[in-house]
mmCIF file of C-alpha atoms in Angstrom:
data_model
loop_
_atom_site.group_PDB
_atom_site.id
_atom_site.type_symbol
_atom_site.label_atom_id
_atom_site.label_comp_id
_atom_site.label_asym_id
_atom_site.label_seq_id
_atom_site.Cartn_x
_atom_site.Cartn_y
_atom_site.Cartn_z
ATOM 1 C CA MET A 1 -84.644 -99.233 -55.476
ATOM 2 C CA LYS A 2 -81.858 -97.038 -54.275
ATOM 3 C CA PRO A 3 -78.851 -99.199 -54.046
ATOM 4 C CA ILE A 4 -76.981 -99.244 -50.412
ATOM 5 C CA PHE A 5 -73.561 -98.613 -51.665
ATOM 6 C CA GLY A 6 -72.971 -94.899 -53.316
ATOM 7 C CA ARG A 7 -70.707 -94.898 -55.864
ATOM 8 C CA GLY A 8 -67.847 -93.863 -55.783
ATOM 9 C CA PRO A 9 -65.082 -91.672 -58.034
ATOM 10 C CA SER A 10 -64.281 -92.324 -61.632
ATOM 11 C CA LEU A 11 -61.897 -94.812 -62.205
ATOM 12 C CA GLN A 12 -60.265 -91.491 -63.855
ATOM 13 C CA LEU A 13 -59.964 -89.779 -60.981
ATOM 14 C CA ARG A 14 -57.905 -92.400 -58.817
ATOM 15 C CA LEU A 15 -55.996 -92.704 -61.486
ATOM 16 C CA PHE A 16 -54.897 -89.140 -61.217
ATOM 17 C CA LEU A 17 -54.689 -88.527 -58.056
ATOM 18 C CA ALA A 18 -53.191 -92.292 -57.484
ATOM 19 C CA ILE A 19 -50.304 -90.326 -60.096
ATOM 20 C CA LEU A 20 -50.419 -87.678 -58.349
ATOM 21 C CA LEU A 21 -49.534 -89.174 -54.844
ATOM 22 C CA SER A 22 -46.683 -91.927 -56.422
ATOM 23 C CA ALA A 23 -44.700 -88.379 -58.379
ATOM 24 C CA SER A 24 -44.971 -86.537 -54.692
ATOM 25 C CA LEU A 25 -43.092 -89.394 -52.763
ATOM 26 C CA MET A 26 -40.589 -89.970 -55.248
ATOM 27 C CA LEU A 27 -40.099 -86.296 -54.708
ATOM 28 C CA ALA A 28 -39.497 -85.764 -51.335
ATOM 29 C CA ASP A 29 -37.808 -88.994 -51.405
ATOM 30 C CA SER A 30 -35.395 -87.695 -54.329
ATOM 31 C CA ARG A 31 -34.845 -84.431 -52.611
ATOM 32 C CA LEU A 32 -35.912 -84.018 -48.860
ATOM 33 C CA GLY A 33 -34.770 -88.475 -48.342
ATOM 34 C CA ALA A 34 -38.253 -88.499 -46.354
ATOM 35 C CA PHE A 35 -38.183 -92.693 -46.733
ATOM 36 C CA ALA A 36 -34.354 -92.505 -45.869
ATOM 37 C CA ASN A 37 -35.409 -94.241 -42.262
ATOM 38 C CA ILE A 38 -38.572 -96.192 -43.426
ATOM 39 C CA ARG A 39 -35.282 -97.913 -46.534
ATOM 40 C CA TYR A 40 -33.176 -98.489 -44.097
ATOM 41 C CA LEU A 41 -35.300 -100.668 -41.405
ATOM 42 C CA LEU A 42 -37.021 -102.637 -44.791
ATOM 43 C CA ASN A 43 -33.273 -102.875 -45.885
ATOM 44 C CA SER A 44 -32.854 -104.496 -42.408
ATOM 45 C CA ALA A 45 -36.241 -106.995 -42.251
ATOM 46 C CA VAL A 46 -35.088 -108.172 -46.352
ATOM 47 C CA ALA A 47 -30.949 -108.750 -44.423
ATOM 48 C CA PRO A 48 -32.497 -112.690 -43.399
ATOM 49 C CA LEU A 49 -34.443 -113.752 -46.507
ATOM 50 C CA GLN A 50 -30.966 -112.525 -48.148
ATOM 51 C CA TYR A 51 -29.153 -114.730 -45.832
ATOM 52 C CA ALA A 52 -32.031 -117.681 -46.391
ATOM 53 C CA ALA A 53 -31.265 -117.629 -50.214
ATOM 54 C CA ASN A 54 -27.032 -117.443 -49.282
ATOM 55 C CA LEU A 55 -27.840 -120.897 -47.453
ATOM 56 C CA PRO A 56 -28.166 -123.042 -49.934
ATOM 57 C CA ARG A 57 -25.082 -121.893 -51.534
ATOM 58 C CA GLU A 58 -22.957 -122.101 -48.459
ATOM 59 C CA MET A 59 -24.416 -126.550 -47.388
ATOM 60 C CA LEU A 60 -22.758 -127.625 -51.202
ATOM 61 C CA ASP A 61 -19.795 -125.783 -50.593
ATOM 62 C CA VAL A 62 -19.662 -128.177 -46.679
ATOM 63 C CA LEU A 63 -20.695 -130.635 -48.819
ATOM 64 C CA ARG A 64 -17.871 -130.231 -52.130
ATOM 65 C CA GLY A 65 -15.140 -130.166 -49.698
ATOM 66 C CA GLN A 66 -16.412 -133.402 -47.299
ATOM 67 C CA PHE A 67 -16.273 -135.159 -50.200
ATOM 68 C CA SER A 68 -13.096 -133.926 -52.324
ATOM 69 C CA SER A 69 -10.435 -137.035 -52.634
ATOM 70 C CA HIS A 70 -7.396 -138.033 -49.830
ATOM 71 C CA GLN A 71 -5.292 -137.711 -52.694
ATOM 72 C CA ARG A 72 -6.428 -134.086 -53.556
ATOM 73 C CA LEU A 73 -5.409 -133.058 -50.231
ATOM 74 C CA LEU A 74 -2.389 -134.386 -50.332
ATOM 75 C CA THR A 75 -1.354 -133.192 -53.239
ATOM 76 C CA GLU A 76 -2.044 -129.172 -51.956
ATOM 77 C CA ASN A 77 -1.198 -130.029 -48.742
ATOM 78 C CA LYS A 78 2.956 -129.865 -50.585
ATOM 79 C CA ALA A 79 2.014 -127.802 -53.136
ATOM 80 C CA LEU A 80 0.900 -125.083 -49.912
ATOM 81 C CA LYS A 81 4.197 -126.278 -47.708
ATOM 82 C CA ARG A 82 6.433 -125.666 -50.342
ATOM 83 C CA ASP A 83 4.651 -122.180 -51.723
ATOM 84 C CA LEU A 84 4.851 -121.206 -48.098
ATOM 85 C CA LEU A 85 8.704 -122.060 -47.920
ATOM 86 C CA VAL A 86 8.779 -119.469 -50.317
ATOM 87 C CA MET A 87 7.016 -117.058 -48.968
ATOM 88 C CA LYS A 88 9.508 -117.698 -45.052
ATOM 89 C CA SER A 89 12.141 -117.341 -47.167
ATOM 90 C CA ASN A 90 10.906 -113.591 -48.280
ATOM 91 C CA VAL A 91 9.823 -111.923 -45.462
ATOM 92 C CA LEU A 92 13.399 -113.785 -43.663
ATOM 93 C CA LEU A 93 14.569 -108.892 -44.589
ATOM 94 C CA LEU A 94 10.818 -107.733 -44.779
ATOM 95 C CA ASP A 95 11.419 -105.833 -41.203
ATOM 96 C CA GLN A 96 14.071 -104.201 -41.714
ATOM 97 C CA LEU A 97 12.693 -103.766 -45.260
ATOM 98 C CA GLN A 98 10.597 -102.142 -43.259
ATOM 99 C CA GLN A 99 11.958 -100.038 -40.409
ATOM 100 C CA GLU A 100 14.105 -99.095 -43.688
ATOM 101 C CA ASN A 101 11.624 -97.508 -46.416
ATOM 102 C CA GLN A 102 10.440 -95.851 -42.947
ATOM 103 C CA ARG A 103 13.166 -93.990 -41.121
ATOM 104 C CA LEU A 104 12.836 -93.472 -46.128
ATOM 105 C CA ARG A 105 9.971 -92.013 -45.461
ATOM 106 C CA GLU A 106 10.036 -89.538 -42.361
ATOM 107 C CA LEU A 107 13.327 -87.683 -43.660
ATOM 108 C CA LEU A 108 10.454 -87.352 -47.100
ATOM 109 C CA GLY A 109 7.607 -85.874 -45.551
ATOM 110 C CA SER A 110 5.590 -88.847 -46.553
ATOM 111 C CA PRO A 111 2.479 -90.117 -44.985
ATOM 112 C CA PHE A 112 2.959 -94.012 -46.497
ATOM 113 C CA VAL A 113 2.009 -95.292 -43.534
ATOM 114 C CA ARG A 114 0.550 -99.496 -43.628
ATOM 115 C CA ASP A 115 -1.442 -99.990 -40.427
ATOM 116 C CA GLU A 116 -4.647 -100.195 -41.898
ATOM 117 C CA ARG A 117 -7.108 -102.488 -39.720
ATOM 118 C CA LYS A 118 -9.132 -105.455 -42.158
ATOM 119 C CA MET A 119 -11.935 -107.408 -42.093
ATOM 120 C CA VAL A 120 -12.974 -110.583 -44.446
ATOM 121 C CA ALA A 121 -16.505 -109.908 -46.077
ATOM 122 C CA GLU A 122 -18.102 -112.340 -48.490
ATOM 123 C CA VAL A 123 -20.087 -111.231 -51.864
ATOM 124 C CA MET A 124 -23.918 -112.542 -51.250
ATOM 125 C CA ALA A 125 -25.341 -110.821 -54.379
ATOM 126 C CA VAL A 126 -25.188 -108.913 -57.904
ATOM 127 C CA ASP A 127 -26.782 -106.917 -58.860
ATOM 128 C CA SER A 128 -28.725 -107.405 -62.013
ATOM 129 C CA ASP A 129 -28.844 -104.355 -63.538
ATOM 130 C CA PRO A 130 -26.683 -104.060 -66.935
ATOM 131 C CA TYR A 131 -25.657 -100.067 -66.241
ATOM 132 C CA SER A 132 -24.718 -100.499 -62.776
ATOM 133 C CA TYR A 133 -21.675 -102.195 -61.053
ATOM 134 C CA GLN A 134 -22.296 -103.571 -57.834
ATOM 135 C CA VAL A 135 -22.302 -106.102 -55.034
ATOM 136 C CA MET A 136 -24.030 -107.429 -52.184
ATOM 137 C CA ILE A 137 -21.545 -107.945 -49.092
ATOM 138 C CA ASN A 138 -22.761 -109.631 -45.542
ATOM 139 C CA LYS A 139 -21.302 -106.786 -43.089
ATOM 140 C CA GLY A 140 -22.763 -103.833 -42.310
ATOM 141 C CA ARG A 141 -23.144 -101.037 -39.660
ATOM 142 C CA VAL A 142 -22.941 -103.223 -36.765
ATOM 143 C CA ASP A 143 -20.037 -104.652 -38.304
ATOM 144 C CA GLY A 144 -18.759 -100.664 -38.468
ATOM 145 C CA VAL A 145 -18.756 -100.562 -41.894
ATOM 146 C CA TYR A 146 -19.580 -96.793 -42.982
ATOM 147 C CA GLU A 147 -20.181 -94.849 -46.489
ATOM 148 C CA GLY A 148 -16.956 -94.693 -48.481
ATOM 149 C CA GLN A 149 -15.017 -97.770 -47.106
ATOM 150 C CA PRO A 150 -11.976 -98.961 -49.899
ATOM 151 C CA VAL A 151 -12.535 -102.414 -51.065
ATOM 152 C CA ILE A 152 -9.926 -104.787 -51.908
ATOM 153 C CA ASN A 153 -9.097 -108.495 -52.375
ATOM 154 C CA ASP A 154 -5.757 -110.073 -52.656
ATOM 155 C CA LYS A 155 -5.630 -109.027 -56.470
ATOM 156 C CA GLY A 156 -5.311 -105.341 -55.388
ATOM 157 C CA ILE A 157 -8.831 -102.886 -55.335
ATOM 158 C CA VAL A 158 -12.590 -103.594 -55.388
ATOM 159 C CA GLY A 159 -14.485 -100.374 -54.823
ATOM 160 C CA GLN A 160 -15.750 -98.811 -52.625
ATOM 161 C CA VAL A 161 -18.579 -98.887 -49.717
ATOM 162 C CA SER A 162 -21.794 -97.410 -51.081
ATOM 163 C CA TYR A 163 -24.882 -97.596 -49.180
ATOM 164 C CA VAL A 164 -24.680 -99.371 -45.278
ATOM 165 C CA GLY A 165 -26.944 -100.946 -44.260
ATOM 166 C CA ALA A 166 -28.081 -103.053 -40.501
ATOM 167 C CA HIS A 167 -26.300 -106.285 -41.457
ATOM 168 C CA ASN A 168 -24.807 -105.855 -45.376
ATOM 169 C CA SER A 169 -24.234 -103.093 -47.602
ATOM 170 C CA ARG A 170 -23.197 -102.565 -51.109
ATOM 171 C CA VAL A 171 -20.033 -102.339 -52.481
ATOM 172 C CA LEU A 172 -19.699 -99.656 -55.464
ATOM 173 C CA LEU A 173 -17.333 -101.422 -58.035
ATOM 174 C CA LEU A 174 -14.158 -99.700 -59.686
ATOM 175 C CA ILE A 175 -15.281 -100.555 -63.268
ATOM 176 C CA ASP A 176 -18.454 -98.832 -62.571
ATOM 177 C CA PRO A 177 -18.697 -95.322 -64.713
ATOM 178 C CA THR A 178 -19.842 -93.202 -61.829
ATOM 179 C CA ASN A 179 -17.136 -94.292 -60.074
ATOM 180 C CA ALA A 180 -13.203 -92.916 -60.176
ATOM 181 C CA ILE A 181 -9.811 -93.292 -58.787
ATOM 182 C CA PRO A 182 -6.749 -91.242 -58.525
ATOM 183 C CA VAL A 183 -3.875 -93.287 -59.198
ATOM 184 C CA GLN A 184 0.146 -93.110 -60.468
ATOM 185 C CA VAL A 185 2.166 -95.096 -62.587
ATOM 186 C CA VAL A 186 5.102 -96.946 -61.162
ATOM 187 C CA ARG A 187 7.147 -96.538 -63.286
ATOM 188 C CA ASN A 188 7.514 -92.621 -63.273
ATOM 189 C CA ASP A 189 4.868 -91.861 -60.459
ATOM 190 C CA ILE A 190 3.248 -89.912 -63.093
ATOM 191 C CA ARG A 191 -0.099 -89.173 -61.142
ATOM 192 C CA VAL A 192 -4.226 -89.477 -63.705
ATOM 193 C CA ILE A 193 -7.929 -89.902 -62.728
ATOM 194 C CA ALA A 194 -9.018 -93.626 -63.752
ATOM 195 C CA THR A 195 -12.869 -93.437 -64.037
ATOM 196 C CA GLY A 196 -14.981 -97.230 -64.732
ATOM 197 C CA GLY A 197 -14.935 -98.114 -68.418
ATOM 198 C CA GLY A 198 -18.170 -99.888 -67.948
ATOM 199 C CA ARG A 199 -16.845 -103.289 -68.254
ATOM 200 C CA ASN A 200 -16.023 -106.209 -66.165
ATOM 201 C CA HIS A 201 -12.016 -105.767 -66.109
ATOM 202 C CA GLN A 202 -11.683 -102.201 -68.281
ATOM 203 C CA ILE A 203 -11.237 -98.467 -66.722
ATOM 204 C CA LEU A 204 -10.130 -95.402 -68.371
ATOM 205 C CA LEU A 205 -7.283 -92.907 -68.023
ATOM 206 C CA GLU A 206 -9.023 -89.445 -68.916
ATOM 207 C CA HIS A 207 -8.296 -86.182 -69.975
ATOM 208 C CA VAL A 208 -4.812 -87.506 -70.203
ATOM 209 C CA PRO A 209 -2.561 -85.010 -72.685
ATOM 210 C CA SER A 210 -0.960 -86.510 -76.089
ATOM 211 C CA SER A 211 3.039 -86.490 -74.743
ATOM 212 C CA THR A 212 2.102 -88.511 -71.222
ATOM 213 C CA ASP A 213 5.035 -90.635 -71.209
ATOM 214 C CA ILE A 214 3.211 -93.508 -70.290
ATOM 215 C CA LYS A 215 2.809 -97.088 -72.220
ATOM 216 C CA LYS A 216 1.559 -100.173 -72.857
ATOM 217 C CA GLY A 217 2.123 -102.847 -70.289
ATOM 218 C CA ASP A 218 2.925 -99.681 -67.158
ATOM 219 C CA LEU A 219 1.001 -100.345 -63.885
ATOM 220 C CA LEU A 220 -1.634 -98.438 -62.562
ATOM 221 C CA VAL A 221 -1.705 -98.150 -58.366
ATOM 222 C CA SER A 222 -4.143 -96.082 -55.904
ATOM 223 C CA SER A 223 -1.955 -93.185 -55.196
ATOM 224 C CA GLY A 224 -3.904 -92.152 -52.332
ATOM 225 C CA LEU A 225 -4.952 -88.440 -52.721
ATOM 226 C CA GLY A 226 -7.904 -87.499 -51.834
ATOM 227 C CA GLY A 227 -7.745 -89.995 -49.294
ATOM 228 C CA ARG A 228 -10.904 -92.440 -50.131
ATOM 229 C CA TYR A 229 -8.165 -95.230 -51.329
ATOM 230 C CA PRO A 230 -5.470 -96.147 -49.293
ATOM 231 C CA GLU A 231 -1.625 -95.668 -50.906
ATOM 232 C CA GLY A 232 -0.113 -98.446 -52.485
ATOM 233 C CA TYR A 233 -2.799 -101.450 -53.933
ATOM 234 C CA PRO A 234 -3.188 -102.623 -57.886
ATOM 235 C CA VAL A 235 -5.164 -100.888 -59.800
ATOM 236 C CA ALA A 236 -4.693 -102.081 -63.637
ATOM 237 C CA ARG A 237 -1.925 -102.467 -66.641
ATOM 238 C CA VAL A 238 -1.970 -99.709 -69.298
ATOM 239 C CA THR A 239 -2.986 -102.248 -72.306
ATOM 240 C CA SER A 240 -3.506 -99.741 -75.188
ATOM 241 C CA PHE A 241 -2.392 -96.285 -75.843
ATOM 242 C CA THR A 242 -3.847 -94.190 -78.651
ATOM 243 C CA PHE A 243 -4.278 -90.168 -79.601
ATOM 244 C CA ASP A 244 -5.794 -88.378 -82.951
ATOM 245 C CA ASN A 245 -3.902 -84.614 -83.812
ATOM 246 C CA LYS A 246 -7.223 -83.854 -83.819
ATOM 247 C CA ARG A 247 -8.102 -84.197 -79.920
ATOM 248 C CA PRO A 248 -6.253 -82.593 -76.789
ATOM 249 C CA PHE A 249 -6.418 -85.844 -75.178
ATOM 250 C CA ALA A 250 -5.302 -89.541 -75.731
ATOM 251 C CA GLN A 251 -7.511 -92.430 -75.315
ATOM 252 C CA ILE A 252 -6.052 -94.598 -72.550
ATOM 253 C CA THR A 253 -7.444 -98.198 -71.435
ATOM 254 C CA ALA A 254 -6.287 -100.589 -68.672
ATOM 255 C CA LYS A 255 -6.967 -103.904 -67.449
ATOM 256 C CA THR A 256 -7.842 -104.406 -63.809
ATOM 257 C CA THR A 257 -6.054 -106.884 -61.731
ATOM 258 C CA VAL A 258 -9.191 -107.625 -60.291
ATOM 259 C CA GLN A 259 -11.700 -110.479 -61.825
ATOM 260 C CA PHE A 260 -14.898 -109.138 -60.968
ATOM 261 C CA ASP A 261 -16.482 -111.606 -62.580
ATOM 262 C CA ARG A 262 -15.174 -113.595 -59.209
ATOM 263 C CA LEU A 263 -15.484 -112.022 -56.423
ATOM 264 C CA ARG A 264 -15.720 -114.368 -54.028
ATOM 265 C CA TYR A 265 -14.301 -113.272 -50.288
ATOM 266 C CA LEU A 266 -13.322 -109.272 -50.318
ATOM 267 C CA LEU A 267 -11.376 -106.963 -47.246
ATOM 268 C CA LEU A 268 -12.837 -103.868 -45.855
ATOM 269 C CA VAL A 269 -9.802 -101.112 -44.743
ATOM 270 C CA TRP A 270 -10.199 -98.393 -42.415
ATOM 271 C CA PRO A 271 -7.171 -97.169 -43.259
ATOM 272 C CA THR A 272 -4.519 -95.043 -40.900
ATOM 273 C CA ASP A 273 -6.267 -92.225 -38.665
ATOM 274 C CA ARG A 274 -6.148 -89.248 -39.487
ATOM 275 C CA SER A 275 -6.362 -87.672 -35.774
ATOM 276 C CA LYS A 276 -2.283 -89.223 -36.037
ATOM 277 C CA MET A 277 -1.022 -87.243 -38.506
ATOM 278 C CA LYS A 278 0.865 -84.175 -38.076
ATOM 279 C CA VAL A 279 0.701 -81.396 -41.091
ATOM 280 C CA ASN A 280 4.052 -79.353 -41.251
ATOM 281 C CA THR A 281 4.173 -75.805 -42.628
ATOM 282 C CA VAL A 282 6.689 -74.760 -44.545
ATOM 283 C CA VAL A 283 6.709 -71.047 -44.824
ATOM 284 C CA ALA A 284 9.372 -68.617 -46.705
ATOM 285 C CA ASP A 285 9.048 -64.575 -46.577
ATOM 286 C CA GLY A 286 5.931 -65.259 -44.273
ATOM 287 C CA LYS A 287 4.363 -66.999 -47.541
ATOM 288 C CA PRO A 288 2.873 -71.232 -47.338
ATOM 289 C CA ILE A 289 5.306 -73.121 -49.562
ATOM 290 C CA MET A 290 5.071 -76.884 -48.761
ATOM 291 C CA THR A 291 2.760 -79.018 -46.439
ATOM 292 C CA ALA A 292 3.823 -82.464 -45.316
ATOM 293 C CA VAL A 293 2.250 -84.672 -43.363
ATOM 294 C CA THR A 294 3.642 -87.304 -40.711
ATOM 295 C CA PRO A 295 3.044 -89.615 -38.205
ATOM 296 C CA ILE A 296 2.813 -87.232 -34.402
ATOM 297 C CA ASP A 297 5.339 -89.710 -33.368
ATOM 298 C CA THR A 298 8.248 -89.212 -35.918
ATOM 299 C CA VAL A 299 7.957 -85.850 -36.691
ATOM 300 C CA ASP A 300 12.366 -84.910 -36.280
ATOM 301 C CA PRO A 301 13.183 -82.965 -33.375
ATOM 302 C CA ILE A 302 15.508 -80.486 -35.343
ATOM 303 C CA ILE A 303 13.226 -79.291 -38.360
ATOM 304 C CA LEU A 304 11.316 -78.727 -35.200
ATOM 305 C CA ASN A 305 13.529 -76.296 -33.458
ATOM 306 C CA MET A 306 15.338 -74.026 -36.481
ATOM 307 C CA PRO A 307 14.515 -70.892 -36.357
ATOM 308 C CA SER A 308 10.955 -69.302 -37.267
ATOM 309 C CA SER A 309 9.422 -65.999 -38.295
ATOM 310 C CA LYS A 310 6.702 -67.077 -35.947
ATOM 311 C CA PRO A 311 5.566 -69.635 -33.010
ATOM 312 C CA THR A 312 4.058 -72.471 -35.162
ATOM 313 C CA ASP A 313 5.578 -71.848 -38.843
ATOM 314 C CA LEU A 314 9.104 -73.019 -40.160
ATOM 315 C CA VAL A 315 11.468 -70.904 -42.277
ATOM 316 C CA VAL A 316 13.331 -71.476 -44.907
ATOM 317 C CA PRO A 317 16.626 -69.912 -44.775
ATOM 318 C CA THR A 318 17.412 -68.141 -49.084
ATOM 319 C CA PRO A 319 20.572 -70.006 -50.201
ATOM 320 C CA LYS A 320 23.148 -68.129 -51.223
ATOM 321 C CA LYS A 321 25.123 -66.763 -54.450
ATOM 322 C CA VAL A 322 28.229 -69.229 -54.332
ATOM 323 C CA ASN A 323 30.209 -68.407 -57.066
ATOM 324 C CA ASN A 324 32.412 -70.581 -59.280
ATOM 325 C CA ALA A 325 35.479 -70.294 -59.108
ATOM 326 C CA ASN A 326 36.440 -71.321 -62.609
ATOM 327 C CA GLN A 327 34.680 -67.995 -64.442
#
């Protein structure tokens, strides 16, 4: 009797076709980004599940807060009042110091401006990959988050946004081996590049000569170079400085100021709008020798009115040689 359904291709042929189709799809996604929109839609569809999974923890936090003892709340309230009094006394001269600092930076032509916009975000999930250090936060494209946006907390630099979904985003932590940040030593303003050490509280300073004036205990802050991270935020503190005469560079490790195993609330930072900055180029003998970035509304009109060989260039007069009267 002839079977009703004809026999299909062999299992080996089906397996070969499935492998070929899978490899083609992976190649198209990695090289051409053909499925970026599909991934974005799937991430948006999964976002409600992530919020639902995070709901029990929020409910437990609410219940724990409601059942806190009255005496504990009174003790914390008194401690907070004492801390607030100390903070208020420290802030009395803050406005005056800020104005003085701004005037000094205008004289030096520094672009250090502190008017960033910040938004609070909450950590929803932690990446389980042991070779990747990323967390998921509850802010996305609808909140104005963008890829490469710096992320901080109350201790210092946390990392940068690596992927943005509709309602959530992924943050690449500072300790990830693929992440790097330009830093400077507070004690002497030496600038170096720090990379993630692949551990919870460690970063590495690479390609630093052994003669560099860096000591154990030095505080490292973000230098602002590259335009990715804002200037002046704490990053880490040097824990070891070792070198070998057979190697050209020293081995330097530092402990981050942020405790990455206890992240809960983060701050998304929108740096100063670059459209409000003006680039001034100083020219001598027809060649640019210095570039300074300053806010447009703070440019000194006396500097702009200096004699120039071109309408838009500033000319530095050649200093005259002064004879020493004692010679």
